[in-house]
mmCIF file of C-alpha atoms in Angstrom:
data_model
loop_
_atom_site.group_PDB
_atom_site.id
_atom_site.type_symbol
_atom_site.label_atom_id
_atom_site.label_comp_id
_atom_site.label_asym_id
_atom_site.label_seq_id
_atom_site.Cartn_x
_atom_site.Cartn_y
_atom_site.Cartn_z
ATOM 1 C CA UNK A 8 0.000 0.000 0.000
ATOM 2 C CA UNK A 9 2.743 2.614 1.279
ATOM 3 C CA UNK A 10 4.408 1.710 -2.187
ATOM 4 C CA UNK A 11 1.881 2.143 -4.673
ATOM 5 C CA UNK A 12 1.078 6.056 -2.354
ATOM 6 C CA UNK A 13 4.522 6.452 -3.212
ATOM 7 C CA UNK A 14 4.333 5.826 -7.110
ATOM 8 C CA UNK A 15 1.096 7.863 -7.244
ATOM 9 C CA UNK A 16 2.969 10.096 -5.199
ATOM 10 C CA UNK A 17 6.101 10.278 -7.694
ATOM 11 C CA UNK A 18 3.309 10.786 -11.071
ATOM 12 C CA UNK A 19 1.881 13.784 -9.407
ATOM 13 C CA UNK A 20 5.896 14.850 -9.136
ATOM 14 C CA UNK A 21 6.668 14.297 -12.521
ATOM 15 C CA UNK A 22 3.065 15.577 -14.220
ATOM 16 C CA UNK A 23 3.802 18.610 -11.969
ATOM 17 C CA UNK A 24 7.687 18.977 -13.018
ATOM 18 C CA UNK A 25 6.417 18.346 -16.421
ATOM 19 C CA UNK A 26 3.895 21.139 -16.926
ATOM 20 C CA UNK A 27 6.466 23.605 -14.778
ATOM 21 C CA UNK A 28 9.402 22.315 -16.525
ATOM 22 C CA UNK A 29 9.717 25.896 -19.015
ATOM 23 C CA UNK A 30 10.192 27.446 -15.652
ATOM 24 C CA UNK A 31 12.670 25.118 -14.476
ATOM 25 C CA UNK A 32 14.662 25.514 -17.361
ATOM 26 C CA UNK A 33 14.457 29.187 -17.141
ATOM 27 C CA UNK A 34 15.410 29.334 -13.489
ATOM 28 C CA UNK A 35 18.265 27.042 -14.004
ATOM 29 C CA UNK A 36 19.567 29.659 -16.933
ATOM 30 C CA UNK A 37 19.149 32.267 -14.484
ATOM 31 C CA UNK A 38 21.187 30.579 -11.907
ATOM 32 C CA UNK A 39 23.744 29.764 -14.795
ATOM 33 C CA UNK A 40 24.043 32.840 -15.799
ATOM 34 C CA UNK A 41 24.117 34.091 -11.973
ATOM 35 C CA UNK A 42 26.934 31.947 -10.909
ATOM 36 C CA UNK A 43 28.664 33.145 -14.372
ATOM 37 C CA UNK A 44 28.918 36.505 -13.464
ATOM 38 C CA UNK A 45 30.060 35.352 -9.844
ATOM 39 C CA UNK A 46 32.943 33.830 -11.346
ATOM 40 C CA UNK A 47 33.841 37.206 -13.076
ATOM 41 C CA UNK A 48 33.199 38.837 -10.474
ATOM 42 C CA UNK A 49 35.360 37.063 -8.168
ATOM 43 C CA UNK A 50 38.228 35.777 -10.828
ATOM 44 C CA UNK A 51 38.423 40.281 -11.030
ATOM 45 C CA UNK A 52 38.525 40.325 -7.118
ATOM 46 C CA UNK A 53 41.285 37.798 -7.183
ATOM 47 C CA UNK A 54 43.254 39.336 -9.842
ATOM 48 C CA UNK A 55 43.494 42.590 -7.825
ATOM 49 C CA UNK A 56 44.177 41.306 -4.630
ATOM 50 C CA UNK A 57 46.991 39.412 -5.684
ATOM 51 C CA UNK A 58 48.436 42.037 -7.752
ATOM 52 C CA UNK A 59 48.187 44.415 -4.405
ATOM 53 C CA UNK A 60 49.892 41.948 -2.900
ATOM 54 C CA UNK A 61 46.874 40.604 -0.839
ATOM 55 C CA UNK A 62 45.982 37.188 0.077
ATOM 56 C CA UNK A 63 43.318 35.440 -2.814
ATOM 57 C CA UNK A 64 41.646 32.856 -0.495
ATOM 58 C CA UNK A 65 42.549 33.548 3.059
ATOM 59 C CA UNK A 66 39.819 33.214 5.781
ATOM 60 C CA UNK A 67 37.395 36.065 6.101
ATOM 61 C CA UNK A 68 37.694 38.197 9.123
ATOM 62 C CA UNK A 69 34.418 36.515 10.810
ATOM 63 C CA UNK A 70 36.005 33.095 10.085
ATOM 64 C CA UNK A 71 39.671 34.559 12.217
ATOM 65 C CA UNK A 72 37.244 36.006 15.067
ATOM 66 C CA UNK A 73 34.886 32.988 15.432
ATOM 67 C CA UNK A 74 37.982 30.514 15.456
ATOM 68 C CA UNK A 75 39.255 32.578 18.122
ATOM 69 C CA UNK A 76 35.893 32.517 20.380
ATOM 70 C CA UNK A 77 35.172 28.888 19.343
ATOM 71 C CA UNK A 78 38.878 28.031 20.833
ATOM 72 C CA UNK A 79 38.234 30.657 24.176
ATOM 73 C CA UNK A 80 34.687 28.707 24.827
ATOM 74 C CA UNK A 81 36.652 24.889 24.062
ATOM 75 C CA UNK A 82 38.936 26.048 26.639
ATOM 76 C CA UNK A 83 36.576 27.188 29.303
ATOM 77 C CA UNK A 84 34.529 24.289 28.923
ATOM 78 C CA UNK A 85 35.296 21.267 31.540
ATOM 79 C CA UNK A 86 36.265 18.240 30.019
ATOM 80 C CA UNK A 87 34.071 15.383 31.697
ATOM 81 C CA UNK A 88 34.635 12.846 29.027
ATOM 82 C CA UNK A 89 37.803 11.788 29.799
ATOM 83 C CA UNK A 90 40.619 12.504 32.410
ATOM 84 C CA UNK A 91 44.015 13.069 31.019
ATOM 85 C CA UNK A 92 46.895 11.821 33.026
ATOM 86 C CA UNK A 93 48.896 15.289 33.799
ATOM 87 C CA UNK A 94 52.365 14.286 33.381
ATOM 88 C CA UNK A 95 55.338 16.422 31.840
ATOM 89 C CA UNK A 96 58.566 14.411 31.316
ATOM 90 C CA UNK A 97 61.569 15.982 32.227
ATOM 91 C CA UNK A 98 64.031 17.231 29.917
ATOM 92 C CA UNK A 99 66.894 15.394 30.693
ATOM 93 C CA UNK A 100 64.987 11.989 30.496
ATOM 94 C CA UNK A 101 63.285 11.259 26.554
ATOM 95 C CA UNK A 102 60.853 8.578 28.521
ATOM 96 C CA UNK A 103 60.063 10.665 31.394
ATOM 97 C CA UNK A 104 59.935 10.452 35.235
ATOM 98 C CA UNK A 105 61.515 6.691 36.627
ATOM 99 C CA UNK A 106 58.728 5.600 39.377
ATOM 100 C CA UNK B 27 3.012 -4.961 -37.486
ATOM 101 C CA UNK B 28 -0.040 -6.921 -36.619
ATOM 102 C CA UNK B 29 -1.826 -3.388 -35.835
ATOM 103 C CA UNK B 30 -1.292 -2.651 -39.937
ATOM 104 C CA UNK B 31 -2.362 -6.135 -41.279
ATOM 105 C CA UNK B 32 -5.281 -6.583 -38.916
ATOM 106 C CA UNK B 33 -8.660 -4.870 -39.965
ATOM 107 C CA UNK B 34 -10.781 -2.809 -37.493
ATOM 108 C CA UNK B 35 -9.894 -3.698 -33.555
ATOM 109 C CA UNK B 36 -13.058 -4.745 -31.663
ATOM 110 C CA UNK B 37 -14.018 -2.941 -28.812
ATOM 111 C CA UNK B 38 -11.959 -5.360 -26.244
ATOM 112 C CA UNK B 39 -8.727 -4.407 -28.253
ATOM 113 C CA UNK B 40 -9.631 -1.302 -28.421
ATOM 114 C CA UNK B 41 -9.717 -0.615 -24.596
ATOM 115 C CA UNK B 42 -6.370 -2.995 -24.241
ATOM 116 C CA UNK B 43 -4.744 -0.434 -26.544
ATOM 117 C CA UNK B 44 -6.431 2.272 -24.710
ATOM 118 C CA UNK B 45 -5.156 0.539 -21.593
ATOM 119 C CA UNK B 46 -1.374 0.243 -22.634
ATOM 120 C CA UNK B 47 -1.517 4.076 -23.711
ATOM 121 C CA UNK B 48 -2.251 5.081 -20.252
ATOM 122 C CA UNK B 49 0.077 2.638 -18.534
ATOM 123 C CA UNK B 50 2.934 4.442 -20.513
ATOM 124 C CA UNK B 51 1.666 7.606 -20.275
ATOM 125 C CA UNK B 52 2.021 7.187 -16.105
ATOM 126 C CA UNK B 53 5.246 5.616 -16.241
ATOM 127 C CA UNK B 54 6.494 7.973 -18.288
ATOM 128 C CA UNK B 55 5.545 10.865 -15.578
ATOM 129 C CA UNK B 56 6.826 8.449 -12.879
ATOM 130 C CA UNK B 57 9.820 8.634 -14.558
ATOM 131 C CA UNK B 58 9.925 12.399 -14.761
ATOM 132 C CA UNK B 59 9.098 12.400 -10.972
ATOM 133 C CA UNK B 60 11.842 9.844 -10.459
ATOM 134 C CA UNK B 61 14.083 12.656 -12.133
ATOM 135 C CA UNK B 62 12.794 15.437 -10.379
ATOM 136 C CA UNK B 63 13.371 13.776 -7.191
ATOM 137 C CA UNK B 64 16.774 13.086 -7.755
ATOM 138 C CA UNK B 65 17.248 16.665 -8.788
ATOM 139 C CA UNK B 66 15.847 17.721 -5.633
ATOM 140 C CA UNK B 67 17.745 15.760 -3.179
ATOM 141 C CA UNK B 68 21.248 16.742 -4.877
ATOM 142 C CA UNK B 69 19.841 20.240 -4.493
ATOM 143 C CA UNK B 70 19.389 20.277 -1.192
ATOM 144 C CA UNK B 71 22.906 18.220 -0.658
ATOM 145 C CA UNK B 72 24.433 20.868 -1.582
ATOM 146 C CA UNK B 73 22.745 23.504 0.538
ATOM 147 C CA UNK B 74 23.966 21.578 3.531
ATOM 148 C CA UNK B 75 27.224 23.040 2.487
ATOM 149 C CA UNK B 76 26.534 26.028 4.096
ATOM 150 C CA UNK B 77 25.715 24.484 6.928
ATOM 151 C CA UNK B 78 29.515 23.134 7.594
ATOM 152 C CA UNK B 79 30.937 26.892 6.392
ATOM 153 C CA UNK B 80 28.594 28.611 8.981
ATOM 154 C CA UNK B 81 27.411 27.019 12.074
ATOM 155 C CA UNK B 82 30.818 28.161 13.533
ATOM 156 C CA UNK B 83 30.148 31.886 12.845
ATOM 157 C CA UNK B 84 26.161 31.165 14.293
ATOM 158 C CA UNK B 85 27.258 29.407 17.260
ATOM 159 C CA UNK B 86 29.906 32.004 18.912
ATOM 160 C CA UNK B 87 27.700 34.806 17.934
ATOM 161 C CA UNK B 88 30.182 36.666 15.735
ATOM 162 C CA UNK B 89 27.208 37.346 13.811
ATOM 163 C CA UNK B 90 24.013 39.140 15.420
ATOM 164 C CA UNK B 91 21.382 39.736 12.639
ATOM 165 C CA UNK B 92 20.375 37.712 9.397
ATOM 166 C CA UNK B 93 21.864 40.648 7.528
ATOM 167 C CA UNK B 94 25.117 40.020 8.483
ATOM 168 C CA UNK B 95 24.813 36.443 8.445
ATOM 169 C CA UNK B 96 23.763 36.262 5.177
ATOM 170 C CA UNK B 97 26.078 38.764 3.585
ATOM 171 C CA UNK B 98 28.798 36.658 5.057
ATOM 172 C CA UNK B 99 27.356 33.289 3.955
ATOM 173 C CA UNK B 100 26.774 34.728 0.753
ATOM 174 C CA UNK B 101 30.375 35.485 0.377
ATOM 175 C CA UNK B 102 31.489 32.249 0.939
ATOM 176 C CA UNK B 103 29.122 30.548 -1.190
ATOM 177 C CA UNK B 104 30.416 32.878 -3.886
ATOM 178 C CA UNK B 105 33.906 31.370 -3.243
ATOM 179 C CA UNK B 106 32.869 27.941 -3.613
ATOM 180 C CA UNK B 107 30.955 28.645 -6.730
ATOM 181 C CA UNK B 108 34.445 30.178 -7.980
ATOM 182 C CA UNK B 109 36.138 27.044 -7.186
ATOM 183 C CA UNK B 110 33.243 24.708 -8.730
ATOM 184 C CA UNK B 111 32.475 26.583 -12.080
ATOM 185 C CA UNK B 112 37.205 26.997 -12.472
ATOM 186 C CA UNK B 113 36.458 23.373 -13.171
ATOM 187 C CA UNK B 114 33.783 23.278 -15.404
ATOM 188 C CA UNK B 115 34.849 26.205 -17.586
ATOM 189 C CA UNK B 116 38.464 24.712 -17.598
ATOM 190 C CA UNK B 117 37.363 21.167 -18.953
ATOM 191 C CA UNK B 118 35.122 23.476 -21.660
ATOM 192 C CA UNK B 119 38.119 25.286 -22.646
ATOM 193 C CA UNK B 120 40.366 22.229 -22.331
ATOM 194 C CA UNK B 121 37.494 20.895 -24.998
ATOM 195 C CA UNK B 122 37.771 24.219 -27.267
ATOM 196 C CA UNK B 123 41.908 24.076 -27.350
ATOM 197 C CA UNK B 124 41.555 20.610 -28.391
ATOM 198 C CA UNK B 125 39.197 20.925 -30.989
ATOM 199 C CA UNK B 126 40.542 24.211 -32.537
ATOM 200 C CA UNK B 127 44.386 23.346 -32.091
ATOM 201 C CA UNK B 128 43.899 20.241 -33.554
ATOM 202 C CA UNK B 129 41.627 21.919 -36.638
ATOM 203 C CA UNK B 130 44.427 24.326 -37.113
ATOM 204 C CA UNK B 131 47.376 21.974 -36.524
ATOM 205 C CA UNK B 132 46.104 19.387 -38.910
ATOM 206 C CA UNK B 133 44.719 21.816 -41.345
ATOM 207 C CA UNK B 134 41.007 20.113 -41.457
ATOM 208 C CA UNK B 135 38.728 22.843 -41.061
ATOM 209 C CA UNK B 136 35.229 20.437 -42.033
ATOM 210 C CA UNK B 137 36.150 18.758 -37.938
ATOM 211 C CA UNK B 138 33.762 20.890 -36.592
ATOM 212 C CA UNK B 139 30.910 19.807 -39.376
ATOM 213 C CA UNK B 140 31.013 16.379 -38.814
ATOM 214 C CA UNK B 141 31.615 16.462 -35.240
ATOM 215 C CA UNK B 142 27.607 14.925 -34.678
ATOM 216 C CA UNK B 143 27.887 13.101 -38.504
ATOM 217 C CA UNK B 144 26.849 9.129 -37.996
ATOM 218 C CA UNK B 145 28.213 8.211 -41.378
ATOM 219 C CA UNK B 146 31.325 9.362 -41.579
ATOM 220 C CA UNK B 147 33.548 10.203 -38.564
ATOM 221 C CA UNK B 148 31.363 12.060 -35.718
ATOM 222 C CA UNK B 149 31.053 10.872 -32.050
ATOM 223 C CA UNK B 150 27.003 9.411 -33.248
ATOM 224 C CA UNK B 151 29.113 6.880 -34.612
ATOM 225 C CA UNK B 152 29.300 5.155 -31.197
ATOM 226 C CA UNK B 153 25.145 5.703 -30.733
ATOM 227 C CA UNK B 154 22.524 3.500 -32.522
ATOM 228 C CA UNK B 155 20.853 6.115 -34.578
ATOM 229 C CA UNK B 156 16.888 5.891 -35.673
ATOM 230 C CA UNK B 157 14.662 7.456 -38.034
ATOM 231 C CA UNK B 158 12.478 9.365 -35.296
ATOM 232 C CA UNK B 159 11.254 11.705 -37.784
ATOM 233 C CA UNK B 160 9.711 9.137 -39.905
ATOM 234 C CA UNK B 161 8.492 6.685 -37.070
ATOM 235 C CA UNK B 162 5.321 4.809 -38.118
ATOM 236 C CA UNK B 163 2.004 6.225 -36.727
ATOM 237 C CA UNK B 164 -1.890 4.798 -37.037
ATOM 238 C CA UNK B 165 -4.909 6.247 -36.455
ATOM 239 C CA UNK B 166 -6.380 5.265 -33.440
ATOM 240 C CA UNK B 167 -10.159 6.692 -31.604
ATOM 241 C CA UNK B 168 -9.576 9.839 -34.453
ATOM 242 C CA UNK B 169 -5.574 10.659 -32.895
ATOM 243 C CA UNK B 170 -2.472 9.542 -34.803
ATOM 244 C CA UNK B 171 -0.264 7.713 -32.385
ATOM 245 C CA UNK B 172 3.528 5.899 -32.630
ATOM 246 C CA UNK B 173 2.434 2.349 -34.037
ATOM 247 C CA UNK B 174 6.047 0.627 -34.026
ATOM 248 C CA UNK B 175 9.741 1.286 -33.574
ATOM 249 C CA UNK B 176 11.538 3.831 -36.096
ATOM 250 C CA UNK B 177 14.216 2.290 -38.801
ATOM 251 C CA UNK B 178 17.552 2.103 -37.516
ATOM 252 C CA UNK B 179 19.642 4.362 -39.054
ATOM 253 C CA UNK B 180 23.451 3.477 -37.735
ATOM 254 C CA UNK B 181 24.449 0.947 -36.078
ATOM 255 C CA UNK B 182 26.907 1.212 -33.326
ATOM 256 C CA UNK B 183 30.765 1.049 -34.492
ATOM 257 C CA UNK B 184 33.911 1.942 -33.410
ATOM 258 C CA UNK B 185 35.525 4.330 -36.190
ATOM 259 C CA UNK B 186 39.274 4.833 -35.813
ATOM 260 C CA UNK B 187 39.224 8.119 -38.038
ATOM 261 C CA UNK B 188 36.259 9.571 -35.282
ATOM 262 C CA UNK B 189 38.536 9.196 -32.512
ATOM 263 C CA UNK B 190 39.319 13.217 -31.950
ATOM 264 C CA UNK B 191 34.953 13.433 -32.135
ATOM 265 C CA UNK B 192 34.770 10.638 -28.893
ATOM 266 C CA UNK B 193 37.470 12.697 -27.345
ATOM 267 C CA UNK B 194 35.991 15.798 -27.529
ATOM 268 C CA UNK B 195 32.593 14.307 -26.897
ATOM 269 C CA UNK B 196 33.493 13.207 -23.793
ATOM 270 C CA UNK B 197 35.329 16.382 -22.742
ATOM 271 C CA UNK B 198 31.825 18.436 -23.281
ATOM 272 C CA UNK B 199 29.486 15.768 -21.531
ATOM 273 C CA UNK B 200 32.157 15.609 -18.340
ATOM 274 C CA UNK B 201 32.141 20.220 -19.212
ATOM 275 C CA UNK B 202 28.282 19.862 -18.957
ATOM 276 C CA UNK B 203 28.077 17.661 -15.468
ATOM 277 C CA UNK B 204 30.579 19.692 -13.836
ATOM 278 C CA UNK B 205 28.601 23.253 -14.951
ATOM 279 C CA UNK B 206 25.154 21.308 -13.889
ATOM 280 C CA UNK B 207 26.728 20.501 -10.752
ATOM 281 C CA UNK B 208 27.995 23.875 -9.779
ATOM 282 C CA UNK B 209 24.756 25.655 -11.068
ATOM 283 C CA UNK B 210 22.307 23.014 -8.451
ATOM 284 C CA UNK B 211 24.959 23.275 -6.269
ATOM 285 C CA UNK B 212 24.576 27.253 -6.334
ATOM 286 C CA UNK B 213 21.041 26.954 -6.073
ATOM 287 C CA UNK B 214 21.084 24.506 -3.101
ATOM 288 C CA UNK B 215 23.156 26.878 -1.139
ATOM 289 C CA UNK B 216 21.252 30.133 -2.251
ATOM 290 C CA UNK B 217 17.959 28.639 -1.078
ATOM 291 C CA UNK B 218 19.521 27.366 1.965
ATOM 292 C CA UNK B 219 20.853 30.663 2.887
ATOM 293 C CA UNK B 220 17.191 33.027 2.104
ATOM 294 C CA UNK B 221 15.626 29.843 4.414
ATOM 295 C CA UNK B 222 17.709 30.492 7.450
ATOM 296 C CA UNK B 223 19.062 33.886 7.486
ATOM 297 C CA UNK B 224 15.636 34.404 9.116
ATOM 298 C CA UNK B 225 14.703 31.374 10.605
ATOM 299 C CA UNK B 226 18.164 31.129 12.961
ATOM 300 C CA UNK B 227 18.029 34.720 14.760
ATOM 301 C CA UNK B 228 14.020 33.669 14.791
ATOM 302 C CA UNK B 229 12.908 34.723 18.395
ATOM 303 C CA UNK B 230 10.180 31.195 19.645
ATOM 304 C CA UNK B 231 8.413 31.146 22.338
ATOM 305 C CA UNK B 232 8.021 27.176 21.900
ATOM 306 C CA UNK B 233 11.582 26.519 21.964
ATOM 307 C CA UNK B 234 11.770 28.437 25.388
ATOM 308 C CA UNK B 235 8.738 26.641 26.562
ATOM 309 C CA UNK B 236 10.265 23.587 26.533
ATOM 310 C CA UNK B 237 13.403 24.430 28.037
ATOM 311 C CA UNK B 238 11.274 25.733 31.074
#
């Protein structure tokens, strides 16, 4: 039963994607032509920055400032998961403390 | 064949026919759906991408108001649409070097006029070809429908002398799925973006009910 809803589901998809398909197409050329002119627009953006000696593709300034808050909240969360074992070797021994 | 030879179908046959036409007719729209669907899904795929780019930004509330979040999101879907379409446009123009240098190396300017020929040495070489525009019809309850299969035109071979035509074939159909991709994958993220840039700063009193 569920699988014959489903077909008669999946005709009423495709009769409606058939009668809207002109529309389809013509938002899909919009969207083509859209992400055209972002590529211009960005390949120009590119071109300039690196010629100003800029980086091209370096993180955006939100990106630098949410890293940094993401890694200040990390750190004043507890960790309950799991307790590490605090122990520093000391410098003069590579395999640490002798017990 | 038999439909030809036979004279008038009785009223049983008739509806049988009748039958058949409809059965094809609705596969043929499940099919469409089937199409649509798959469309859909990859669409929304690829709006999840913004998703992984921005949840950081959302969640230590270096943005405040869908404004900004979207103008930032926006941005970096920009940048992966960049990055997408470099690939498409670069196969396409991989496909144009390749076709002109080798029309202008080898001095054969007709390449381009028989890159689609089936007789000689075009890429439909490789493709059964039929005769859809003289496929037999009959007359059936006053409309004139597709009666039988169309005459096969070419059958498949492998032409040494078409190589260059499969080459560049395949160049343009890989060009095309790469530009599809980046064009759903544009709209997946674009949608994505107008859906939440609202919806995330959205003030409910549900979601504080049930915290309560």
């Amino acid at each position: 039963m569920d699988l014959l809803v489903k077909l008669f589901k999946r005709i009423a998809l495709g009769a409606i994607y058939l009668v809207g398909s002109p529309l389809i197409a013509f938002a899909f050329a919009i969207f083509l032509t859209y992400g055209l002119l972002v590529f211009i627009g960005v390949s120009l953006k590119s071109i300039y920055l690196f010629f100003s000696g800029r980086g091209v593709f370096t993180p955006f300034p939100e990106d630098i400032v949410a890293h940094k808050r993401y890694q200040f909240i990390m750190k004043q969360t507890p960790n309950t998961h799991k307790a590490e074992p605090n122990v520093t070797p000391l410098p003069s021994t590579p395999t640490g403390p002798k017990s | 064949m038999i439909l030809f030879t036979a004279p008038v179908p009785n009223i049983n046959q008739r509806l049988e026919l009748l039958y058949l036409l409809i059965a094809l007719v609705l596969l043929a729209l499940a099919l469409v759906g089937g199409i649509g669907w798959i469309f859909e899904t990859l669409i929304k795929k690829y709006g999840d991408q913004v998703d992984a780019e921005t949840w950081k930004i959302y969640e230590t509330r270096t943005v405040n108001t869908p404004k900004e979040f979207a103008k930032i999101a926006f941005k970096k879907s920009h940048r992966q649409a960049f990055k997408d379409y470099f690939w498409a446009l670069l196969t396409i123009g991989l496909m144009l070097g390749i076709l002109f240098g080798y029309m202008t190396l080898m001095n054969d300017p007709t390449l381009i006029a028989d890159l689609t020929n089936y007789e000689t040495r075009g890429f439909n070489t490789i493709f059964p070809i039929f005769d859809w525009a003289n496929i037999p019809t009959s007359n059936f309850f006053g409309l004139n429908i597709i009666s039988d299969w169309p005459t096969l035109l070419n059958v498949p071979r492998f032409v040494p002398e078409a190589t260059i035509s499969y080459v560049i074939f395949l160049l343009t159909l890989f060009g095309g799925l790469l530009l599809t991709r980046a064009t759903l994958a544009l709209i997946g993220r674009t949608l994505r973006i107008q859906n939440k840039r609202n919806q995330i700063f959205m003030k409910n009193l549900d979601d504080v009910a049930k915290k309560l």
